[in-house]
């Protein structure tokens, strides 16, 4: 029994320690942005790696989620005779929830893992210590360009996922299920509001910041060589994915209760 409580206590302390390290890294990023100039070359490379490199994954994810959500909604809405409302349901779901969350999870798996592995490898091979020896702050050089890159890329990637999800929904509904074009577009335009798009964009910034914070923090604290790099990469993906799901719930409640209608 004592071993059980000891394990719980050790896990709790480790969790709070990790949260403290993430908060400290966030403070360093903010201070660096406020006091140092942007390294435009590094930022450009991160925009290509994060934004351009993730487009195919995000577009395919958005399109097939929109298509399958349309099919499932259509089959059930037929029972109530409201199958023409499929466009509105898919649009709102993609803007508010599915677009931001699924894009965040896909970017975590692709970009977050790469960040943790790259920085973790630099840590265990003492390249980060070499940066400090050259009077280059690792956060300025490694973390800030990735932060700006993902904050710029995430809203665009989520917008692409939403757009292609709606396009796939239109094709599935109008071409596949023969819903009249006019009815599909009427419900889509009537029920999709700027608030829906705004919620998705706010989530884009929050999820992007979570991904870069957790991934970089795991990379910067990597130890034990190649084994440690593997563990840090796995932990970064798992923790960032869970954080996105948890924060998404509280963001949804907050934005729906306090956003002025």
Coordinates of N, CA, C and O in Angstrom, one line a residue, residues 13 26 89 96 102 115 118 155 171 174 188 205 216 237 243:
X13 N 4.4 14.9 -8.2 CA 5.5 15.8 -8.1 C 6.2 16.0 -9.5 O 6.5 17.1 -9.9
X26 N 7.8 29.2 -21.3 CA 6.9 30.2 -21.8 C 7.3 31.6 -21.5 O 7.3 32.5 -22.3
X89 N -24.4 21.5 -40.4 CA -23.9 20.7 -39.3 C -22.4 20.5 -39.5 O -21.5 20.7 -38.6
X96 N -15.7 24.8 -35.5 CA -15.6 24.9 -34.0 C -14.7 23.8 -33.4 O -14.0 24.1 -32.4
X102 N -8.4 18.1 -34.8 CA -7.8 17.1 -35.7 C -6.5 17.7 -36.3 O -5.5 16.9 -36.4
X115 N 10.2 18.4 -33.5 CA 10.8 19.4 -32.7 C 11.5 18.7 -31.5 O 12.7 19.0 -31.1
X118 N 14.6 16.7 -32.7 CA 15.7 17.5 -33.1 C 16.4 18.2 -32.0 O 17.7 18.2 -31.8
X155 N -3.2 28.7 -37.8 CA -4.4 29.2 -38.4 C -4.6 28.9 -39.8 O -5.8 28.6 -40.3
X171 N -19.4 17.9 -52.1 CA -19.4 16.9 -53.1 C -20.1 15.6 -52.7 O -20.9 15.1 -53.4
X174 N -24.1 16.8 -52.5 CA -24.8 17.2 -53.7 C -24.6 16.2 -54.8 O -25.5 15.8 -55.5
X188 N -25.9 26.2 -45.2 CA -24.5 26.5 -44.9 C -24.3 28.0 -44.6 O -23.7 28.4 -43.6
X205 N -4.3 29.3 -32.3 CA -3.2 29.9 -31.6 C -2.9 29.1 -30.3 O -1.7 28.9 -30.0
X216 N 9.3 21.5 -27.3 CA 10.6 22.1 -27.0 C 11.0 21.8 -25.6 O 12.2 21.6 -25.4
X237 N 4.6 13.9 -27.9 CA 3.4 13.7 -28.7 C 2.2 13.3 -27.8 O 1.1 13.9 -28.0
X243 N -3.0 17.4 -24.0 CA -3.2 18.8 -23.6 C -4.2 19.5 -24.6 O -5.1 20.3 -24.2

